[in-house]
Coordinates of C-alpha atoms and ligand atoms in Angstrom, one line a residue:
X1 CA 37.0 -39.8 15.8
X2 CA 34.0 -41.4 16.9
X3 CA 33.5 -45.1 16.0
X4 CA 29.8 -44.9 17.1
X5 CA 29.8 -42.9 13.7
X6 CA 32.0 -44.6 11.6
X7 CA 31.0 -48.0 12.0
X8 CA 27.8 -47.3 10.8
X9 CA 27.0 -47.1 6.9
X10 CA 25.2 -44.3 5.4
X11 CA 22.1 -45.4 5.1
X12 CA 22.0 -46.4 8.9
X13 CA 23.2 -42.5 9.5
X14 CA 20.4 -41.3 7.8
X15 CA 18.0 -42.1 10.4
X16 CA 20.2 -39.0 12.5
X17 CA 18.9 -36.3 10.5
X18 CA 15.6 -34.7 10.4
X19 CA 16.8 -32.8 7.7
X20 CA 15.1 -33.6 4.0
X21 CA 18.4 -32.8 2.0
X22 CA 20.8 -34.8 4.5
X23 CA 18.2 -37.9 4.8
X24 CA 18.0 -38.0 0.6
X25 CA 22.0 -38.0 0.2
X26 CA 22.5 -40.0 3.0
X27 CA 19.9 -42.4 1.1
X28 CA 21.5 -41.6 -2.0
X29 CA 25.0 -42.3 -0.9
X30 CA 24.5 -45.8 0.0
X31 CA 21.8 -46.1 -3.2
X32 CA 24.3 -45.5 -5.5
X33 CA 27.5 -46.9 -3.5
X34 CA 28.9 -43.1 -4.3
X35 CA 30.1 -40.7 -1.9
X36 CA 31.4 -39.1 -4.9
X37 CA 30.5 -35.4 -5.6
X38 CA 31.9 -34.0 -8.7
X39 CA 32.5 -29.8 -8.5
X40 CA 32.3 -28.7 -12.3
X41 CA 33.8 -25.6 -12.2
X42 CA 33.5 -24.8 -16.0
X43 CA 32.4 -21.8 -18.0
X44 CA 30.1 -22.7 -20.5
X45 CA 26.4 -24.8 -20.7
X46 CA 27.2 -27.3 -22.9
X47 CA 30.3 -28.4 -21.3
X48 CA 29.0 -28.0 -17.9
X49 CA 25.9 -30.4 -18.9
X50 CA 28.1 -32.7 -20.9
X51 CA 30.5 -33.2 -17.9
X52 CA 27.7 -33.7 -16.2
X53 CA 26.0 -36.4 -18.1
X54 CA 29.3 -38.1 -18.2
X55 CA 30.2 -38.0 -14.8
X56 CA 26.2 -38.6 -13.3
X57 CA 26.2 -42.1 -13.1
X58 CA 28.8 -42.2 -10.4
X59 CA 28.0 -39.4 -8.6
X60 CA 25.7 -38.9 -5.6
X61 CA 25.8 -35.3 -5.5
X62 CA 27.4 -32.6 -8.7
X63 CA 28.3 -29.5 -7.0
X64 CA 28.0 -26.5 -8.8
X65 CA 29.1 -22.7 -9.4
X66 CA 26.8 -21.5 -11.2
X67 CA 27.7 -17.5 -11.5
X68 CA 31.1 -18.8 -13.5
X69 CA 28.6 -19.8 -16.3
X70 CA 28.7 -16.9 -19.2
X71 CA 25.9 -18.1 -21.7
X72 CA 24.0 -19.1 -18.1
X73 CA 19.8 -18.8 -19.1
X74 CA 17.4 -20.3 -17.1
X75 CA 17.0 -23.4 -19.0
X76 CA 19.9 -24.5 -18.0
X77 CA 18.7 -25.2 -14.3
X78 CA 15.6 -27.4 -16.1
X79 CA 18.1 -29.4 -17.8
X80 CA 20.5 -29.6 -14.8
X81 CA 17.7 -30.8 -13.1
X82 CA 17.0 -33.4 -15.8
X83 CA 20.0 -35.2 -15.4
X84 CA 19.5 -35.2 -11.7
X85 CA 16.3 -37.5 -12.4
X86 CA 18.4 -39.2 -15.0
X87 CA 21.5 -40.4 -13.2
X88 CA 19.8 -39.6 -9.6
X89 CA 22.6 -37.5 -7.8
X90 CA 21.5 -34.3 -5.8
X91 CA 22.5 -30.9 -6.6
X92 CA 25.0 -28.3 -4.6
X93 CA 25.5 -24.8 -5.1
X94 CA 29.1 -23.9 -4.0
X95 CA 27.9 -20.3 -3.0
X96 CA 29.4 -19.7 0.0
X97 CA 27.1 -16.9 1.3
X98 CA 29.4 -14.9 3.2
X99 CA 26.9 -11.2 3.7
X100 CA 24.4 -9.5 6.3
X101 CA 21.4 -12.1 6.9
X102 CA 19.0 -9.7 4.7
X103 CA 21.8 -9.6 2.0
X104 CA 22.3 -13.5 2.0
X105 CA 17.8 -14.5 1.5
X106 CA 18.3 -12.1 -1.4
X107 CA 21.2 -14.0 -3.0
X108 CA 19.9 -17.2 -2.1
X109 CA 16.6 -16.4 -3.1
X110 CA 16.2 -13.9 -6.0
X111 CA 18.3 -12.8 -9.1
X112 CA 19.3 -14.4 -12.1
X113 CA 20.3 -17.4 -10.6
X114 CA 17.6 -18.2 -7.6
X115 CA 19.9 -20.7 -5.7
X116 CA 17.5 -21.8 -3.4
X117 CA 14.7 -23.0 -5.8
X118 CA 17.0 -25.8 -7.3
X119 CA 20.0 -26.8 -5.1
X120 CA 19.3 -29.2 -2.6
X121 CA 22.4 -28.0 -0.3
X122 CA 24.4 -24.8 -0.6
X123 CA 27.2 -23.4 1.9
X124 CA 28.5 -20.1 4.0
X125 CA 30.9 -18.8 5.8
X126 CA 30.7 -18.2 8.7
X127 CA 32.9 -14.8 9.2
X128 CA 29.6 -12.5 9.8
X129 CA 28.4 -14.3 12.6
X130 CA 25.5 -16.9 13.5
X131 CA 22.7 -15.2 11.7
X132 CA 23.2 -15.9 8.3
X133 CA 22.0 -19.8 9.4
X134 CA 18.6 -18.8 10.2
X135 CA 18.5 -16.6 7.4
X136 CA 19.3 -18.7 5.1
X137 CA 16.7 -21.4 7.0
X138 CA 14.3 -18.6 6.6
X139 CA 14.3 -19.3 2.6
X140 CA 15.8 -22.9 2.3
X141 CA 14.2 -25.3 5.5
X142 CA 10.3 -25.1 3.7
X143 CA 11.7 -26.1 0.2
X144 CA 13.8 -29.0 2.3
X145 CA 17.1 -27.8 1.9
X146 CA 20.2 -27.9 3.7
X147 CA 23.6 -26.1 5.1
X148 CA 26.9 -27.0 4.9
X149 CA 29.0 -24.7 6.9
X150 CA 32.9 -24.0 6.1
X151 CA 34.2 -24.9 8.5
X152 CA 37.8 -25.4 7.3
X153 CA 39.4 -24.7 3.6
X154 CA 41.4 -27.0 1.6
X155 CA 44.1 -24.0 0.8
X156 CA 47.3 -22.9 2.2
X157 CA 47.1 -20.5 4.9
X158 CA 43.1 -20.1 5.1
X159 CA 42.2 -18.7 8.4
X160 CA 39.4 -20.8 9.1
X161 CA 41.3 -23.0 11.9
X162 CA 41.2 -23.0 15.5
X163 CA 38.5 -20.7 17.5
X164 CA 37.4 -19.9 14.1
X165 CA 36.5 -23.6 13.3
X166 CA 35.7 -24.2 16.8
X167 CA 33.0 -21.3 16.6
X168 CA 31.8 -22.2 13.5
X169 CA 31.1 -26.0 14.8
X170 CA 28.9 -24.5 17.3
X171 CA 27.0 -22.0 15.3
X172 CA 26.3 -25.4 13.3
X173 CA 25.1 -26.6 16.9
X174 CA 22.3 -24.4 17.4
X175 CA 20.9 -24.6 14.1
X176 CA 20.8 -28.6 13.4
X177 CA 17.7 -28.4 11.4
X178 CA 19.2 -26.7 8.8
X179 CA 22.5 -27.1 9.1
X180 CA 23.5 -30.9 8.0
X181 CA 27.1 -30.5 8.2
X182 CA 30.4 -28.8 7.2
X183 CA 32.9 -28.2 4.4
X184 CA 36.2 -29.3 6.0
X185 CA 39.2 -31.5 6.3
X186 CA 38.0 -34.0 9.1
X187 CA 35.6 -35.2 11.4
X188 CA 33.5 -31.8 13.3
X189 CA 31.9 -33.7 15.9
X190 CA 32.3 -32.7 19.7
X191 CA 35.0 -30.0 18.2
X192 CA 34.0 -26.0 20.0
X193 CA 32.4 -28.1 22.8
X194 CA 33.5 -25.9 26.6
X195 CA 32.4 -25.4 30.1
X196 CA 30.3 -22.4 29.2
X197 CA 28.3 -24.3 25.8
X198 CA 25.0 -24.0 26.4
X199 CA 24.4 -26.9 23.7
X200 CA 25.4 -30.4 24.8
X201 CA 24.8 -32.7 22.3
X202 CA 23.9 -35.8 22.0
X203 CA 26.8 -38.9 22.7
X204 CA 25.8 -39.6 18.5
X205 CA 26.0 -36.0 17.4
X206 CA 26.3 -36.5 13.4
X207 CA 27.1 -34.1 11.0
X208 CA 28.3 -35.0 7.8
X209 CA 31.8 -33.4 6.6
X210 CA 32.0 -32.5 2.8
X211 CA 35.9 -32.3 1.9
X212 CA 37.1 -30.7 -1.4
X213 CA 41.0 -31.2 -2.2
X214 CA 41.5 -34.4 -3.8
X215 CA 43.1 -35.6 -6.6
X216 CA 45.5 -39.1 -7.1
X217 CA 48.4 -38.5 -8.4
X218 CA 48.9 -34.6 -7.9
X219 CA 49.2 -33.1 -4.2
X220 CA 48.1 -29.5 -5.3
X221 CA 48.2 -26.5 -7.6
X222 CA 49.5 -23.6 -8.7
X223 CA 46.9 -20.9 -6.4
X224 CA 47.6 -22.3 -3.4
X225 CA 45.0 -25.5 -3.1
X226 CA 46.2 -28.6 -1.6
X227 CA 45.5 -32.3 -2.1
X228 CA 45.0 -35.2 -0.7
X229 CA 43.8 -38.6 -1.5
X230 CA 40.2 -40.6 -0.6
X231 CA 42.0 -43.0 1.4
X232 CA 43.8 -40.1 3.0
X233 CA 40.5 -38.3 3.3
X234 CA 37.7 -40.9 4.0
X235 CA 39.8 -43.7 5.5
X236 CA 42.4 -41.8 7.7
X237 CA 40.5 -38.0 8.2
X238 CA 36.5 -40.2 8.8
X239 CA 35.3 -37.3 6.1
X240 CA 31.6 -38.7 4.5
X241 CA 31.6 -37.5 1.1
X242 CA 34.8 -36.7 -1.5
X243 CA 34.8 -33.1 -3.6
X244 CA 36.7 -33.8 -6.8
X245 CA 36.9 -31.3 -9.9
X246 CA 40.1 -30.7 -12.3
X247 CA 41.3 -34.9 -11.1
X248 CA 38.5 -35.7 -13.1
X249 CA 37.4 -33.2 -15.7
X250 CA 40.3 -32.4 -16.4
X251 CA 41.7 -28.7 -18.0
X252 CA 40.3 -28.6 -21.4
X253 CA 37.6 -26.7 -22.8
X254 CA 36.4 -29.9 -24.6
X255 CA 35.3 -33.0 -22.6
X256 CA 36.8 -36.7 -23.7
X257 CA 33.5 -38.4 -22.8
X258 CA 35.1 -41.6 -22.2
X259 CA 38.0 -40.7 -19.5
X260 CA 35.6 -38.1 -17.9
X261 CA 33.8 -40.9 -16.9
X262 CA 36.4 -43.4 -16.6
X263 CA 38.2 -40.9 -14.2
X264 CA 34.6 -40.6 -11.8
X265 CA 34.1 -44.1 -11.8
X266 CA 37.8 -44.3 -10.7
X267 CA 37.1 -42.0 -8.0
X268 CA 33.6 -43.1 -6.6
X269 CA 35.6 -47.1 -6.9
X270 CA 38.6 -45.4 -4.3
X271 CA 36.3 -43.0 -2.3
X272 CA 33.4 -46.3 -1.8
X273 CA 36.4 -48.8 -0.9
X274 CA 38.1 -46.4 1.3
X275 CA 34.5 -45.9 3.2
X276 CA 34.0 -49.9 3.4
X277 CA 37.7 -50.3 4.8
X278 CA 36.4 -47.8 7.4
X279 CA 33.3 -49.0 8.3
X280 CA 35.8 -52.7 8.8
X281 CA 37.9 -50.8 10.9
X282 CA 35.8 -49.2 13.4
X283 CA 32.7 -52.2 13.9
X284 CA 35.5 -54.4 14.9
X285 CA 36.4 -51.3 17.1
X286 CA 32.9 -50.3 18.4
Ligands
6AU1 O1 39.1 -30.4 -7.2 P1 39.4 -29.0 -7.6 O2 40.6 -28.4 -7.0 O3 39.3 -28.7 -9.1 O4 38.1 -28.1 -7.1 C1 37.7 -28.0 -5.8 C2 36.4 -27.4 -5.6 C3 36.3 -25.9 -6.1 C4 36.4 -25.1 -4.8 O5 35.6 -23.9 -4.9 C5 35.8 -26.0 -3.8 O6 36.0 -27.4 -4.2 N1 36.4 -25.9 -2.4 C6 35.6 -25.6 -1.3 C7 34.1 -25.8 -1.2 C8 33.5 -26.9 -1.9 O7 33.5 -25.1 -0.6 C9 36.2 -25.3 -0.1 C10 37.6 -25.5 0.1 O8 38.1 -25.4 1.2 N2 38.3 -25.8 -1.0 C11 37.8 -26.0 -2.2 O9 38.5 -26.4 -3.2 O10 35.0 -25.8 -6.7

């Protein structure tokens, strides 16, 4: 892992990208003392804003599914959006465009849900090749959004490891105006790099790695995902920003407004100390 990286803070880092989206949660990040993002995968509007409203205030970024909503209208994005202005976090649509480059502007761009007019970051795979980055750039880079690329998955026995993660990190490599970063489990940078890449990046290369799989007290579920905690993930794996769902919304169809929040607060206090015991660690390093 590179202390170059580490030892700076978040804010610092944000002079790296030229990117809009990764400059305004970079900014955000160290506003808020959050690298916090809370993934509320739940079904119905009025939870999904009440989680939200609860959870905001600790938050940097609220990370969203949008086609699990089943009363979903329209209005709900103007109100998502309202609490974004109210508690100041960004907005992420787990998508995880997967299609053709034609296929994936259409589903970022069009239908019910038009992905790309509100969410500030969104994700793909990368298992059809490079060109679904500058596809999706095609919609996203003039509204100022930006890419995370999967890069590795939190479950038992994805296939995204090895050549496949390797490739990936270099697909991300090409396209570094759009793409800010990756979904994965540690640090991406220098990772792919061979004789034969055309790309040689910069001795600072910074990309910002997103990792879902957390929770405190529980080390995974009953489908297969796996956990880990954000000292494991921030302080140990140098991952920027912590992806927590069910550890803090719990699995009720009602929300306790109270430990909703008291559980994100609990998470953004062990995901921001487990960032400042890194950024200890590797100045005294650097
Ligand atoms: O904390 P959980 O387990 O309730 O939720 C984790 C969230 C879910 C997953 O769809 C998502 O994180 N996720 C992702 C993402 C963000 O792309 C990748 C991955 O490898 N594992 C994972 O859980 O909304």
């Amino acid at each position: 892992m590179s202390a170059k990286i580490l030892s700076q803070t978040y804010g610092k880092r944000a002079e790296h990208f030229d990117n809009v989206a990764a400059k305004d949660l970079l900014l955000t990040m160290e506003r808020k003392k959050s690298n916090l993002c809370v993934s509320v995968d739940v079904t119905h509007s009025q939870h999904f804003l009440d989680v939200i409203d609860a959870v905001g205030p600790y938050a940097c970024l609220i990370k969203t599914h949008i086609d699990i909503i089943e009363d979903f209208e329209p209005s709900l994005i103007t109100r998502l959006q309202d609490l974004s202005t109210k508690h100041d976090f960004m907005i992420f649509e787990d998508r995880k465009f997967a299609d053709i480059g034609n296929t994936a502007t259409l589903q970022y761009s069009k239908g019910v849900h038009k992905i790309a007019s509100w969410a500030h970051v969104t994700n793909a795979h990368s298992v059809a090749g490079p060109w679904i980055i500058p596809a999706l750039a095609s919609v996203g880079l003039q509204l100022g959004r930006g890419l995370l690329m999967l890069a590795e998955m939190s479950s038992k026995g994805s296939l995204a490891t090895g050549s496949y993660t390797e490739a990936t990190v270099r697909m991300a490599r090409e396209h570094r105006d759009f793409v800010i970063g990756f979904i994965a489990q540690r640090r991406m940078e220098g990772v792919g790099l061979n004789a034969s890449s055309d790309i040689v990046p910069p001795e600072d290369e910074d990309f910002l790695v997103l990792t879902p799989g957390l929770q405190l007290d529980v080390t995974g579920d009953h489908l297969g995902q796996q956990y880990r905690t954000p000292k494991e993930v921030v302080l140990e794996a140098g991952c920027d920003v912590i992806i927590v769902g069910r550890g803090i919304y719990g699995k009720s169809e009602h929300i306790d407004v109270q430990s909703t929040a008291s559980l994100a607060e609990k998470y953004r206090e062990a995901g921001w100390s487990a960032y400042e015991e890194r950024l200890k660690k590797y100045s005294s390093e650097s």
